[in-house]
Short mmCIF file of C-alpha atoms in Angstrom, two decimals:
data_model
loop_
_atom_site.label_atom_id
_atom_site.label_comp_id
_atom_site.label_asym_id
_atom_site.label_seq_id
_atom_site.Cartn_x
_atom_site.Cartn_y
_atom_site.Cartn_z
CA MET B 1 80.03 43.74 20.43
CA VAL B 2 79.21 43.99 24.13
CA ALA B 3 75.89 42.22 23.64
CA SER B 4 77.61 39.55 21.56
CA ASN B 5 80.21 38.97 24.26
CA ASN B 6 77.48 38.69 26.89
CA ILE B 7 75.72 36.05 24.83
CA LEU B 8 78.96 34.11 24.49
CA ASP B 9 79.52 34.38 28.25
CA VAL B 10 76.04 33.01 28.98
CA LYS B 11 76.58 30.11 26.57
CA SER B 12 79.96 29.44 28.10
CA ASN B 13 78.49 29.40 31.61
CA LYS B 14 75.72 27.06 30.50
CA TYR B 15 78.29 24.74 28.96
CA VAL B 16 80.34 24.73 32.17
CA LEU B 17 77.23 23.96 34.26
CA PHE B 18 76.22 21.18 31.85
CA THR B 19 79.71 19.68 32.07
CA ILE B 20 79.68 19.83 35.87
CA PHE B 21 76.30 18.15 36.23
CA LYS B 22 77.10 15.61 33.53
CA ASN B 23 80.03 14.40 35.63
CA ARG B 24 79.07 11.22 37.49
CA TYR B 25 81.24 11.95 40.51
CA THR B 26 79.80 15.44 40.94
CA LEU B 27 76.30 13.98 40.80
CA LEU B 28 77.25 11.35 43.40
CA ILE B 29 78.54 14.02 45.76
CA LEU B 30 75.33 16.02 45.26
CA LEU B 31 73.24 12.89 45.85
CA ASN B 32 75.03 12.23 49.13
CA VAL B 33 74.60 15.85 50.23
CA VAL B 34 70.88 15.78 49.37
CA MET B 35 70.36 12.56 51.33
CA LEU B 36 72.29 13.93 54.30
CA VAL B 37 70.18 17.10 54.34
CA TYR B 38 66.91 15.22 53.89
CA PHE B 39 67.54 12.64 56.61
CA SER B 40 68.96 15.29 58.96
CA PHE B 41 65.71 17.26 58.87
CA ASN B 42 63.28 14.35 58.72
CA VAL B 43 64.83 11.55 60.80
CA PRO B 44 65.46 11.91 64.55
CA TYR B 45 69.01 11.15 65.77
CA PHE B 46 70.37 10.97 62.20
CA ALA B 47 72.44 14.15 62.33
CA THR B 48 74.64 13.15 65.25
CA THR B 49 78.36 12.48 65.40
CA GLY B 50 77.73 9.02 66.82
CA ASN B 51 75.42 8.09 63.95
CA PHE B 52 77.80 9.39 61.27
CA LEU B 53 80.60 7.31 62.78
CA ASN B 54 78.19 4.37 62.86
CA ILE B 55 77.53 4.78 59.12
CA LEU B 56 81.25 4.69 58.41
CA ARG B 57 81.71 1.68 60.68
CA GLN B 58 78.88 -0.19 58.94
CA ILE B 59 80.19 0.40 55.42
CA SER B 60 83.76 -0.52 56.31
CA GLU B 61 83.17 -4.28 55.95
CA ILE B 62 81.65 -4.09 52.47
CA GLY B 63 84.16 -1.34 51.71
CA PHE B 64 87.11 -3.72 51.97
CA ILE B 65 85.50 -6.10 49.51
CA SER B 66 84.41 -3.31 47.16
CA ILE B 67 88.07 -2.42 46.56
CA ALA B 68 88.85 -5.91 45.27
CA LEU B 69 85.59 -6.08 43.32
CA THR B 70 86.41 -2.77 41.62
CA LEU B 71 89.75 -4.20 40.47
CA LEU B 72 87.98 -7.34 39.25
CA LEU B 73 85.33 -5.37 37.33
CA ILE B 74 87.95 -3.17 35.70
CA SER B 75 89.71 -6.34 34.52
CA GLY B 76 86.41 -7.62 33.10
CA ASN B 77 85.64 -10.15 35.84
CA MET B 78 83.04 -10.61 38.56
CA ASP B 79 82.97 -12.27 41.99
CA LEU B 80 79.54 -13.17 43.36
CA SER B 81 80.89 -15.47 46.07
CA VAL B 82 82.26 -12.76 48.38
CA GLY B 83 79.34 -12.91 50.83
CA SER B 84 79.71 -16.66 51.29
CA ILE B 85 83.49 -16.31 51.69
CA VAL B 86 82.84 -13.71 54.40
CA GLY B 87 80.60 -16.28 56.08
CA VAL B 88 82.94 -19.27 55.99
CA SER B 89 86.02 -17.20 56.93
CA GLY B 90 84.24 -15.50 59.82
CA ILE B 91 82.90 -18.80 61.12
CA VAL B 92 86.36 -20.40 61.01
CA THR B 93 87.79 -17.42 62.93
CA ALA B 94 84.95 -17.58 65.45
CA MET B 95 85.37 -21.33 65.99
CA CYS B 96 89.11 -20.90 66.56
CA LEU B 97 88.49 -18.10 69.08
CA THR B 98 85.96 -20.12 71.05
CA HIS B 99 88.33 -23.09 71.17
CA GLY B 100 91.11 -21.14 72.86
CA VAL B 101 93.26 -20.37 69.81
CA PRO B 102 95.21 -17.09 70.27
CA ILE B 103 93.53 -14.11 68.59
CA PHE B 104 96.31 -13.56 66.04
CA LEU B 105 96.32 -17.21 64.95
CA ALA B 106 92.51 -17.33 64.82
CA ILE B 107 92.44 -14.28 62.56
CA LEU B 108 95.24 -15.77 60.46
CA ALA B 109 93.24 -18.99 60.05
CA GLY B 110 90.24 -17.05 58.74
CA LEU B 111 92.43 -15.06 56.34
CA VAL B 112 94.02 -18.25 55.01
CA VAL B 113 90.61 -19.85 54.44
CA GLY B 114 89.29 -16.78 52.61
CA THR B 115 92.41 -16.41 50.47
CA LEU B 116 92.34 -20.12 49.61
CA ALA B 117 88.67 -19.89 48.61
CA GLY B 118 89.43 -16.96 46.31
CA PHE B 119 92.52 -18.75 44.98
CA ILE B 120 90.39 -21.76 44.01
CA ASN B 121 88.01 -19.44 42.15
CA GLY B 122 90.99 -17.88 40.40
CA LEU B 123 92.41 -21.23 39.32
CA LEU B 124 89.10 -22.35 37.82
CA ILE B 125 88.70 -19.04 35.99
CA GLY B 126 92.30 -18.26 35.07
CA LYS B 127 93.60 -21.73 34.25
CA LEU B 128 90.52 -23.62 33.06
CA GLY B 129 88.91 -20.63 31.36
CA ILE B 130 85.49 -21.06 33.00
CA GLN B 131 83.35 -17.91 33.09
CA ALA B 132 83.80 -16.00 36.35
CA ILE B 133 80.08 -15.56 36.92
CA VAL B 134 79.50 -19.33 36.62
CA VAL B 135 82.35 -20.23 38.98
CA THR B 136 81.49 -17.67 41.63
CA ILE B 137 77.78 -18.53 41.65
CA GLY B 138 78.77 -22.13 42.28
CA SER B 139 81.16 -20.99 45.02
CA LEU B 140 78.45 -18.81 46.55
CA VAL B 141 76.16 -21.80 46.98
CA MET B 142 78.90 -24.23 48.02
CA PHE B 143 80.55 -22.02 50.65
CA ARG B 144 77.16 -21.05 52.11
CA GLY B 145 76.45 -24.73 52.52
CA VAL B 146 79.79 -25.11 54.32
CA CYS B 147 78.70 -22.30 56.67
CA TYR B 148 75.58 -24.25 57.68
CA ILE B 149 77.60 -27.43 58.17
CA LEU B 150 80.20 -25.70 60.36
CA THR B 151 77.67 -23.95 62.59
CA GLY B 152 74.93 -26.57 62.58
CA GLY B 153 72.53 -23.64 62.35
CA ARG B 154 73.70 -22.26 65.69
CA SER B 155 75.27 -18.90 66.54
CA ILE B 156 78.92 -18.85 67.66
CA SER B 157 79.77 -16.30 70.35
CA GLY B 158 81.85 -15.80 73.49
CA PHE B 159 85.06 -14.35 72.03
CA PRO B 160 88.00 -12.99 74.09
CA LYS B 161 87.38 -9.38 75.17
CA PRO B 162 90.41 -7.88 73.33
CA PHE B 163 88.98 -9.17 70.04
CA TYR B 164 85.95 -6.89 70.31
CA SER B 165 88.13 -3.79 70.03
CA LEU B 166 88.59 -4.44 66.30
CA GLY B 167 84.91 -3.97 65.51
CA SER B 168 83.93 -1.45 68.18
CA GLY B 169 87.22 0.24 69.13
CA SER B 170 88.45 3.60 67.88
CA PHE B 171 91.61 5.66 67.58
CA LEU B 172 91.37 9.43 68.12
CA GLY B 173 87.60 9.07 67.93
CA ILE B 174 87.66 7.32 64.54
CA PRO B 175 86.64 3.63 64.36
CA ILE B 176 89.60 1.33 63.73
CA SER B 177 87.83 -0.36 60.83
CA VAL B 178 87.29 3.02 59.14
CA ILE B 179 90.98 3.92 59.50
CA VAL B 180 91.97 0.60 57.93
CA LEU B 181 89.40 1.11 55.15
CA ILE B 182 90.77 4.56 54.26
CA ILE B 183 94.32 3.20 54.17
CA CYS B 184 93.20 0.36 51.88
CA PHE B 185 91.42 2.76 49.52
CA VAL B 186 94.49 5.02 49.31
CA VAL B 187 96.78 2.05 48.59
CA GLY B 188 94.29 0.69 46.04
CA HIS B 189 94.03 4.07 44.30
CA ILE B 190 97.82 4.37 44.03
CA LEU B 191 98.11 0.83 42.65
CA LEU B 192 95.37 1.45 40.12
CA GLU B 193 96.40 4.90 38.95
CA LYS B 194 100.17 5.09 39.44
CA THR B 195 101.62 1.61 38.87
CA PHE B 196 101.87 -1.08 36.19
CA VAL B 197 99.20 -3.05 38.10
CA GLY B 198 96.55 -0.57 37.05
CA ARG B 199 97.78 -0.53 33.44
CA TYR B 200 97.58 -4.31 33.33
CA LEU B 201 94.03 -4.35 34.71
CA PHE B 202 92.74 -1.73 32.28
CA ALA B 203 94.46 -3.49 29.39
CA ILE B 204 92.93 -6.86 30.32
CA GLY B 205 89.51 -5.27 30.80
CA ASN B 206 89.61 -3.56 27.41
CA ASN B 207 90.80 -6.63 25.51
CA SER B 208 92.06 -9.71 27.31
CA LYS B 209 93.46 -11.39 24.17
CA THR B 210 95.38 -8.30 23.11
CA ALA B 211 96.75 -7.92 26.63
CA HIS B 212 97.91 -11.55 26.51
CA TYR B 213 99.68 -11.02 23.18
CA THR B 214 101.50 -7.98 24.60
CA GLY B 215 103.10 -10.18 27.24
CA ILE B 216 100.70 -9.86 30.19
CA ASN B 217 100.09 -13.16 31.96
CA THR B 218 96.32 -12.73 32.14
CA SER B 219 95.75 -16.09 33.84
CA ARG B 220 98.11 -15.24 36.68
CA VAL B 221 96.58 -11.78 37.10
CA LYS B 222 93.10 -13.32 37.44
CA ILE B 223 94.33 -15.82 40.03
CA TYR B 224 95.91 -13.01 42.06
CA LEU B 225 92.77 -10.86 41.81
CA PHE B 226 90.43 -13.59 43.02
CA ALA B 227 92.85 -14.53 45.80
CA LEU B 228 92.86 -10.85 46.82
CA SER B 229 89.06 -10.85 46.74
CA GLY B 230 89.02 -13.85 49.08
CA PHE B 231 91.58 -12.23 51.38
CA VAL B 232 89.68 -8.93 51.79
CA SER B 233 86.42 -10.86 52.25
CA ALA B 234 88.07 -12.71 55.13
CA MET B 235 89.42 -9.43 56.50
CA ALA B 236 85.91 -7.97 56.38
CA SER B 237 84.60 -11.00 58.27
CA VAL B 238 87.04 -10.38 61.14
CA PHE B 239 85.74 -6.85 61.69
CA LEU B 240 82.15 -8.01 61.17
CA ILE B 241 82.11 -10.78 63.80
CA SER B 242 83.98 -8.48 66.18
CA ARG B 243 81.32 -5.77 65.72
CA LEU B 244 78.38 -8.21 65.94
CA SER B 245 79.98 -10.26 68.75
CA SER B 246 78.89 -13.48 67.03
CA ALA B 247 79.07 -15.53 63.84
CA GLN B 248 76.09 -17.21 62.18
CA SER B 249 75.54 -19.32 59.10
CA ILE B 250 74.01 -16.32 57.28
CA LEU B 251 77.06 -14.13 58.00
CA GLY B 252 77.78 -11.94 54.96
CA SER B 253 74.64 -13.05 53.16
CA GLY B 254 73.49 -10.49 50.59
CA TYR B 255 76.74 -8.53 50.63
CA GLU B 256 77.03 -9.08 46.87
CA LEU B 257 74.14 -6.72 46.11
CA ASP B 258 75.48 -3.82 48.16
CA ILE B 259 79.03 -4.19 46.86
CA ILE B 260 78.08 -4.48 43.19
CA THR B 261 75.62 -1.60 43.57
CA ALA B 262 78.33 0.60 45.13
CA ALA B 263 80.72 -0.15 42.27
CA LEU B 264 78.18 0.39 39.49
CA ILE B 265 76.83 3.58 41.05
CA GLY B 266 80.44 4.73 41.25
CA GLY B 267 80.86 4.38 37.50
CA ILE B 268 82.65 1.04 37.23
CA SER B 269 81.80 -0.65 33.93
CA VAL B 270 80.55 -4.26 34.06
CA TYR B 271 82.27 -4.74 30.70
CA GLY B 272 85.69 -3.85 32.12
CA GLY B 273 88.34 -1.36 31.13
CA SER B 274 87.07 1.75 32.92
CA GLY B 275 86.34 3.16 36.34
CA LYS B 276 87.84 4.95 39.33
CA LEU B 277 88.24 3.63 42.86
CA TYR B 278 87.05 6.90 44.41
CA GLY B 279 83.83 6.44 42.43
CA THR B 280 83.28 3.17 44.28
CA PHE B 281 83.92 4.96 47.56
CA LEU B 282 81.29 7.59 46.74
CA GLY B 283 78.84 4.82 45.79
CA LEU B 284 79.64 3.10 49.07
CA LEU B 285 78.82 6.27 51.00
CA SER B 286 75.52 6.58 49.12
CA ILE B 287 74.47 3.09 50.16
CA GLY B 288 75.61 3.62 53.75
CA ILE B 289 73.71 6.89 54.13
CA LEU B 290 70.60 5.51 52.42
CA ARG B 291 70.47 2.29 54.46
CA ASN B 292 71.08 4.09 57.74
CA GLY B 293 68.45 6.73 57.05
CA LEU B 294 65.85 4.16 55.98
CA ASN B 295 66.61 2.03 59.05
CA LEU B 296 66.06 4.99 61.36
CA MET B 297 62.80 5.71 59.52
CA GLY B 298 61.71 2.15 60.33
CA MET B 299 61.55 0.94 56.74
CA SER B 300 61.48 -2.84 56.30
CA VAL B 301 64.58 -4.56 54.93
CA ILE B 302 62.41 -5.88 52.08
CA TYR B 303 61.52 -2.37 50.93
CA GLN B 304 65.14 -1.28 51.37
CA ALA B 305 66.14 -4.00 48.91
CA ILE B 306 63.63 -2.59 46.41
CA VAL B 307 65.06 0.91 46.80
CA LEU B 308 68.60 -0.39 46.28
CA GLY B 309 67.46 -2.36 43.24
CA VAL B 310 65.94 0.76 41.69
CA LEU B 311 69.13 2.69 42.46
CA LEU B 312 71.17 -0.02 40.74
CA LEU B 313 68.95 0.03 37.64
CA VAL B 314 69.21 3.82 37.42
CA ALA B 315 73.00 3.58 37.67
CA VAL B 316 73.20 0.93 34.93
CA ILE B 317 70.79 2.81 32.62
CA ARG B 318 72.74 6.05 33.02
CA ARG B 319 75.95 4.14 32.39
CA GLY B 320 74.46 2.86 29.15
CA GLU B 321 73.71 6.40 28.04
#
């Protein structure tokens, strides 16, 4: 009997270990720990407080957008225009600042432009029924063209000094953008997990037609979601141009890859109806740590894109399993 009990205990322990390592979020945490340990021992200046804060500051901009994208993906939608909306919103803010507009009004102008851009996407998708991927690809190209027209290919700089505190300032040693990001993630998690908003999004993502027949105004929800995506993209642009001290026509270019990768690594389904916001946050940390470590190693941006692409494929394949 003793031997039999021992065998059962061993099997039970193996089952527990299998369950733990089968969990996506546990694996993400382990991945982040492994990368931190590896880069700390192999990359000079990686394991410093200043660099860790820099990683958090760098992921804060795409972090804002990843919250909205997570909500969109859960509802079965996609927004590929976020990078271009970051660009056009940031450029509008920068132009207002350099023309003497008060900081608050300049930021407000950028937020309005971003929200309006997202709202237009939402109208085309929610009211006209056009596929989100088609609309947002068109918006990506169109808004990027607007960026080049507004800047004329030149960099915009020379902002008022107080504005720079948003991107480079800190409170109690923590970057302001990181504090705002954490607050946004907490609010987003509560909305998704504890309110009717989350129930609506999961219902729409699982079956949009069924959700409509149960009384959910799916068109209105989509419009709100894309407007939110535009708003947070504009908010990200404010912190970005403040941190970079300039705005260019390529501002926000390529953000789509990092944001989608973070969400998919974090377990968000591209088919909608499942996912957790803290999974996106863990995926965001993975990308931030990886990019920072590879940058300090001197790896080319081209090769970094390949690494991220492989990481994305692995995430999607595992999701399919």
